[in-house]
Amino acid sequence: MEEIEQLAIEEVKMFNKKSIKVFIERHFPLAVSVYYDYINKNQEFHAKNKNKSYWYLLKLLLTKQKIEKLRQVKLPKIESKKVDKNLDYRESSVNRRPGQDNFVKVMLEYDLISFDIFDTVILRRVESPRDVFTIMAIEMGCPTFKSIRIAAEDIARRKLYSETNCREVNLNQIYDILEKKYNINRRWLDREIELEINLCEANPYFLYIYNKLINLNKRIVFTSDMYLPSDVISKILVKNGYTKYEKLFLSNELKLSKTDGTMWRYISEEYAKDQKVFHVGDNYNADMVKSNMFGVKTTYYHSVRELAKSYREDFINNLGGSFFRAVVNNSIHCGNWKHSIPFEHGFRVGGILTYGYCEFISKKARETNADLILFCARDCEIIHEVYSRYFNEVENKYIKISRPL
């Protein structure tokens, strides 16, 4: 019975609403027309400020039904988005790095300078470290290798932790699991090392700072939570210009970690006791929070990948896209980028689109046995320059022609 009464009440309410609407529309057509016009033009504001809109309707209804009078009724105050004239629309402006020389001046106050390695002083030519496993998967003809390699590392870490209360595994321990559990030939260990060495490059921002510090005879160490052996890490550092340093602190050999703070305890309490230590790294917890607990002064270096994440197009979800994003991320966000907005736009978007379009033109020309390609002014000027420089397989000309034609 109560449900029926509730339904009856809702029906009456709905009838009343409809009746009111019909009455208003019938007796105040001009006011309703002005009101609906206002709603259509300000839908977003109306959705968030319905009370203000209803008050506007009420004022319209109380006004004499003459269009000139209705138009004199003040609209609700609609806050428009203010555009900052000084706003920099360049992607590179998302996070300004400290000036390198100023950074060096800050570091000079400390006895020991520590650098994180990967994603700080060393960048990769692929977007994600795990893309190395994707390359290996293609080479070995095993599409699932990437997921297998990730799983094997996790198993190795859990196994080591259960035995020693430490999770810092080395590459040999990971390949023990790959060999026994997944039947992956151990020779791929050498290929992984080879790829890591070849895909690493110096971060030019930090290489400049490093060389300045070396010339000023500052003591430098490198710290890393990493499974690669120290001789491989040393090769990567030396190959990319970091030839002189006092010590390499590597988690899998020391069985100490930045992540849990044990490496920082060792550095601050034993290796550099009573010395002022300064560290730079890209992992907020391991490089900032944990090091601060042991009196190490730090500067957080946002990784280029994190800074670029919201700008990168993720529809190129393949290895080619990974290489492309790495090139753009490493260049624009390392801290050394000093180019104009047009140059940045071309580097970030225009270049790859134009090159891809020229590749398409070249393919179509081959398929149709074209003898001549005409690029029409002015829209195709840059496209013609790119085609003639990088493809030029078919005779081509840039012709000046009126757009309406």
PDB file of C-alpha atoms in Angstrom, residues 127 312-325 352-353:
ATOM      1  CA  GLU A 127      60.954   4.370 -23.899  1.00  0.00           C
ATOM      2  CA  ARG A 312      53.071  11.262 -25.886  1.00  0.00           C
ATOM      3  CA  GLU A 313      50.706   9.622 -28.331  1.00  0.00           C
ATOM      4  CA  ASP A 314      50.141   6.056 -27.146  1.00  0.00           C
ATOM      5  CA  PHE A 315      48.430   4.810 -30.314  1.00  0.00           C
ATOM      6  CA  ILE A 316      51.842   3.851 -31.769  1.00  0.00           C
ATOM      7  CA  ASN A 317      51.872   0.923 -29.379  1.00  0.00           C
ATOM      8  CA  ASN A 318      54.810  -0.976 -30.806  1.00  0.00           C
ATOM      9  CA  LEU A 319      58.588  -1.049 -30.746  1.00  0.00           C
ATOM     10  CA  GLY A 320      58.819   1.681 -33.385  1.00  0.00           C
ATOM     11  CA  GLY A 321      56.693   3.905 -31.161  1.00  0.00           C
ATOM     12  CA  SER A 322      59.014   3.145 -28.244  1.00  0.00           C
ATOM     13  CA  PHE A 323      62.091   4.314 -30.178  1.00  0.00           C
ATOM     14  CA  PHE A 324      60.256   7.424 -31.398  1.00  0.00           C
ATOM     15  CA  ARG A 325      59.044   8.392 -27.918  1.00  0.00           C
ATOM     16  CA  ILE A 352      57.323  12.096 -37.913  1.00  0.00           C
ATOM     17  CA  LEU A 353      53.967  12.906 -39.547  1.00  0.00           C
TER      18      LEU A 353
END
